Amino acid sequence: MFVLKHGKLDNFSCFRYENYLQDLKKSIKSIKYPLQEIFNRILESQKISNELPSQLFSPIPSLCNEIIHRIPLPFFNTNDVLFEKIILPYSNTSINIKKEKDKYLMLTNSKIVSVQHIIVSQNKPACLIVKQFLSFSEFTTVPLSSFKIGVYIIDTTKMSELFCVNLTEIKYKCFFIRLSNNLALITSLNHAV
């Protein structure tokens, strides 16, 4: 009933406010006048956010840990810069090619990929070099297909050649669980990146 009236759960859920209350509680330093102190902390944070330049909130991703490379490959040359980690703007989602848990994505065309390289070319936005999983199947069909909730069994030995993906093509970050040497369970985290 509430979903029909107000839309998706995020529009009327209390969890967001419970988390904010936790932040307010942490901002209290003394117990003498807690309400006044909370009020002052809120005013301070609003004043600071109003004074910050808009450049700090730009939609440019954060890049971490540059990787030194000397050999040009088909998707990048020696002038391009490779990075180990990228943090996407707005969602604060991190993609890290060195960590198993942070390198799997679902694209807007529903392809499931593994990120191999993060590249920044001169005068171009960052892009990802990925490999697509070619073989996947349902985890379960009862009571409904696991595809409907974004859960797949993938064959990690059957992957495509490398190809380039723009950051705008990312739909979800995925959670990866290795089941055996060549099988894994992967589930999309179902939040826009």
Tab-separated table of C-alpha atoms in Angstrom:
chain	number	residue	atom	x	y	z
A	1	MET	CA	0.000	0.000	0.000
A	2	PHE	CA	2.767	2.484	0.945
A	3	VAL	CA	4.764	1.524	-2.164
A	4	LEU	CA	1.753	2.284	-4.353
A	5	LYS	CA	1.235	5.615	-2.606
A	6	HIS	CA	4.836	6.832	-2.161
A	7	GLY	CA	6.875	4.877	-4.733
A	8	LYS	CA	9.992	2.849	-4.010
A	9	LEU	CA	11.088	2.072	-0.449
A	10	ASP	CA	13.875	4.683	-0.441
A	11	ASN	CA	11.235	7.430	-0.752
A	12	PHE	CA	9.685	6.699	2.652
A	13	SER	CA	12.097	4.434	4.546
A	14	CYS	CA	13.304	5.461	8.013
A	15	PHE	CA	16.759	3.879	7.664
A	16	ARG	CA	18.218	7.011	6.108
A	17	TYR	CA	17.066	9.051	9.124
A	18	GLU	CA	18.254	6.451	11.612
A	19	ASN	CA	21.727	6.711	10.104
A	20	TYR	CA	21.562	10.499	10.319
A	21	LEU	CA	20.572	10.254	13.999
A	22	GLN	CA	23.673	8.159	14.565
A	23	ASP	CA	25.794	10.941	13.031
A	24	LEU	CA	24.096	13.508	15.247
A	25	LYS	CA	24.726	11.380	18.322
A	26	LYS	CA	28.432	11.122	17.444
A	27	SER	CA	28.672	14.906	17.098
A	28	ILE	CA	27.742	15.480	20.749
A	29	LYS	CA	30.845	16.102	22.853
A	30	SER	CA	29.291	16.977	26.229
A	31	ILE	CA	26.102	15.920	27.987
A	32	LYS	CA	25.184	19.288	29.465
A	33	TYR	CA	23.282	20.858	26.528
A	34	PRO	CA	22.891	18.180	23.838
A	35	LEU	CA	20.100	19.877	21.872
A	36	GLN	CA	21.987	23.163	21.564
A	37	GLU	CA	25.157	21.320	20.600
A	38	ILE	CA	23.383	19.353	17.861
A	39	PHE	CA	21.836	22.572	16.582
A	40	ASN	CA	25.269	24.232	16.461
A	41	ARG	CA	26.834	21.228	14.635
A	42	ILE	CA	24.060	21.321	12.010
A	43	LEU	CA	24.570	25.048	11.475
A	44	GLU	CA	28.326	24.545	11.192
A	45	SER	CA	27.962	21.799	8.600
A	46	GLN	CA	25.492	23.864	6.563
A	47	LYS	CA	27.791	26.881	6.681
A	48	ILE	CA	30.764	24.803	5.592
A	49	SER	CA	28.870	23.155	2.723
A	50	ASN	CA	27.634	26.564	1.511
A	51	GLU	CA	31.168	27.962	1.521
A	52	LEU	CA	32.755	25.028	-0.332
A	53	PRO	CA	33.381	25.644	-4.012
A	54	SER	CA	31.225	23.667	-6.400
A	55	GLN	CA	34.351	22.095	-7.918
A	56	LEU	CA	34.633	19.791	-4.918
A	57	PHE	CA	31.329	18.177	-5.862
A	58	SER	CA	32.191	17.675	-9.517
A	59	PRO	CA	31.263	14.408	-11.208
A	60	ILE	CA	34.900	13.506	-11.841
A	61	PRO	CA	35.882	10.099	-10.451
A	62	SER	CA	38.746	9.744	-7.979
A	63	LEU	CA	41.683	7.669	-9.176
A	64	CYS	CA	44.144	5.939	-6.831
A	65	ASN	CA	47.441	4.076	-7.071
A	66	GLU	CA	48.960	4.704	-10.471
A	67	ILE	CA	50.407	1.612	-12.143
A	68	ILE	CA	53.669	2.021	-14.038
A	69	HIS	CA	53.625	0.372	-17.471
A	70	ARG	CA	56.119	0.524	-20.279
A	71	ILE	CA	54.702	-1.808	-22.911
A	72	PRO	CA	51.851	-0.560	-25.111
A	73	LEU	CA	48.906	-2.933	-25.523
A	74	PRO	CA	45.959	-2.784	-27.947
A	75	PHE	CA	43.817	-0.623	-25.638
A	76	PHE	CA	46.435	1.707	-24.239
A	77	ASN	CA	49.785	3.138	-25.168
A	78	THR	CA	52.738	4.394	-23.158
A	79	ASN	CA	51.214	7.898	-22.781
A	80	ASP	CA	48.073	6.569	-21.079
A	81	VAL	CA	47.948	6.319	-17.307
A	82	LEU	CA	46.797	3.105	-15.608
A	83	PHE	CA	45.306	3.030	-12.127
A	84	GLU	CA	44.599	0.302	-9.593
A	85	LYS	CA	41.429	1.861	-8.157
A	86	ILE	CA	38.659	4.260	-9.170
A	87	ILE	CA	35.972	5.724	-6.918
A	88	LEU	CA	32.874	6.734	-8.837
A	89	PRO	CA	31.235	10.091	-8.071
A	90	TYR	CA	27.827	10.381	-6.385
A	91	SER	CA	27.602	6.716	-5.284
A	92	ASN	CA	31.102	6.474	-3.770
A	93	THR	CA	31.426	3.022	-5.379
A	94	SER	CA	34.992	1.751	-5.671
A	95	ILE	CA	36.353	-0.512	-8.376
A	96	ASN	CA	39.738	-2.066	-7.623
A	97	ILE	CA	41.452	-4.390	-10.090
A	98	LYS	CA	43.683	-5.880	-7.369
A	99	LYS	CA	40.815	-6.958	-5.080
A	100	GLU	CA	38.586	-9.891	-6.011
A	101	LYS	CA	35.550	-8.352	-4.306
A	102	ASP	CA	35.796	-4.997	-6.119
A	103	LYS	CA	36.317	-5.880	-9.777
A	104	TYR	CA	32.994	-7.308	-11.003
A	105	LEU	CA	30.254	-5.253	-12.655
A	106	MET	CA	26.990	-5.588	-14.515
A	107	LEU	CA	26.703	-3.257	-17.487
A	108	THR	CA	23.577	-1.481	-18.715
A	109	ASN	CA	23.259	-4.126	-21.449
A	110	SER	CA	23.175	-6.845	-18.685
A	111	LYS	CA	26.650	-8.204	-19.475
A	112	ILE	CA	28.612	-9.365	-16.432
A	113	VAL	CA	32.265	-8.324	-16.638
A	114	SER	CA	35.534	-8.450	-14.749
A	115	VAL	CA	37.576	-5.231	-14.764
A	116	GLN	CA	41.153	-5.810	-15.936
A	117	HIS	CA	42.495	-2.239	-16.317
A	118	ILE	CA	41.488	1.316	-15.419
A	119	ILE	CA	42.818	3.756	-18.010
A	120	VAL	CA	42.963	7.522	-18.366
A	121	SER	CA	44.044	8.813	-21.769
A	122	GLN	CA	44.983	12.401	-22.457
A	123	ASN	CA	41.930	14.645	-22.907
A	124	LYS	CA	39.540	11.686	-22.483
A	125	PRO	CA	37.498	10.491	-19.503
A	126	ALA	CA	38.503	7.376	-17.593
A	127	CYS	CA	37.477	4.047	-19.088
A	128	LEU	CA	37.624	0.408	-18.052
A	129	ILE	CA	39.126	-2.497	-19.961
A	130	VAL	CA	37.033	-5.571	-19.140
A	131	LYS	CA	36.412	-9.202	-19.998
A	132	GLN	CA	32.851	-10.502	-20.226
A	133	PHE	CA	31.727	-13.812	-18.703
A	134	LEU	CA	30.325	-15.780	-21.634
A	135	SER	CA	28.715	-18.691	-19.799
A	136	PHE	CA	26.213	-18.187	-17.008
A	137	SER	CA	23.200	-20.090	-15.699
A	138	GLU	CA	20.466	-19.838	-13.096
A	139	PHE	CA	21.303	-20.486	-9.463
A	140	THR	CA	17.725	-21.580	-8.771
A	141	THR	CA	14.379	-21.649	-10.556
A	142	VAL	CA	12.139	-22.118	-7.498
A	143	PRO	CA	10.166	-20.098	-6.403
A	144	LEU	CA	11.380	-17.862	-9.248
A	145	SER	CA	14.313	-17.578	-11.575
A	146	SER	CA	17.462	-16.307	-9.880
A	147	PHE	CA	17.958	-14.076	-12.947
A	148	LYS	CA	15.010	-11.949	-11.733
A	149	ILE	CA	16.884	-11.060	-8.541
A	150	GLY	CA	20.299	-10.741	-10.196
A	151	VAL	CA	21.944	-14.004	-9.060
A	152	TYR	CA	23.965	-16.049	-11.584
A	153	ILE	CA	26.281	-19.048	-11.693
A	154	ILE	CA	29.161	-18.181	-14.006
A	155	ASP	CA	31.901	-20.229	-15.606
A	156	THR	CA	35.111	-18.317	-14.914
A	157	THR	CA	37.026	-20.164	-17.636
A	158	LYS	CA	34.839	-18.879	-20.473
A	159	MET	CA	35.573	-15.214	-20.947
A	160	SER	CA	35.621	-12.867	-23.917
A	161	GLU	CA	38.547	-10.912	-25.271
A	162	LEU	CA	39.332	-7.540	-23.707
A	163	PHE	CA	37.095	-4.618	-24.649
A	164	CYS	CA	36.653	-1.021	-23.526
A	165	VAL	CA	33.722	0.242	-21.421
A	166	ASN	CA	32.819	3.819	-20.477
A	167	LEU	CA	31.904	4.584	-16.871
A	168	THR	CA	28.390	5.532	-18.016
A	169	GLU	CA	27.791	1.922	-19.079
A	170	ILE	CA	28.018	0.603	-15.499
A	171	LYS	CA	24.681	-0.499	-14.066
A	172	TYR	CA	25.564	-2.418	-10.870
A	173	LYS	CA	28.550	-3.525	-8.889
A	174	CYS	CA	28.495	-7.291	-8.330
A	175	PHE	CA	29.352	-9.554	-5.409
A	176	PHE	CA	31.504	-12.584	-6.341
A	177	ILE	CA	31.641	-15.934	-4.481
A	178	ARG	CA	33.950	-18.655	-5.815
A	179	LEU	CA	32.250	-22.085	-5.717
A	180	SER	CA	34.974	-24.205	-7.343
A	181	ASN	CA	37.985	-23.806	-9.648
A	182	ASN	CA	35.865	-22.789	-12.608
A	183	LEU	CA	32.438	-21.885	-11.146
A	184	ALA	CA	31.378	-18.846	-9.158
A	185	LEU	CA	28.191	-17.294	-7.854
A	186	ILE	CA	27.768	-13.650	-8.736
A	187	THR	CA	24.999	-11.340	-7.626
A	188	SER	CA	24.341	-7.741	-8.581
A	189	LEU	CA	24.127	-5.388	-5.621
A	190	ASN	CA	21.079	-3.751	-7.256
A	191	HIS	CA	21.875	-0.132	-6.669
A	192	ALA	CA	22.731	2.297	-9.360
A	193	VAL	CA	26.410	3.086	-9.452
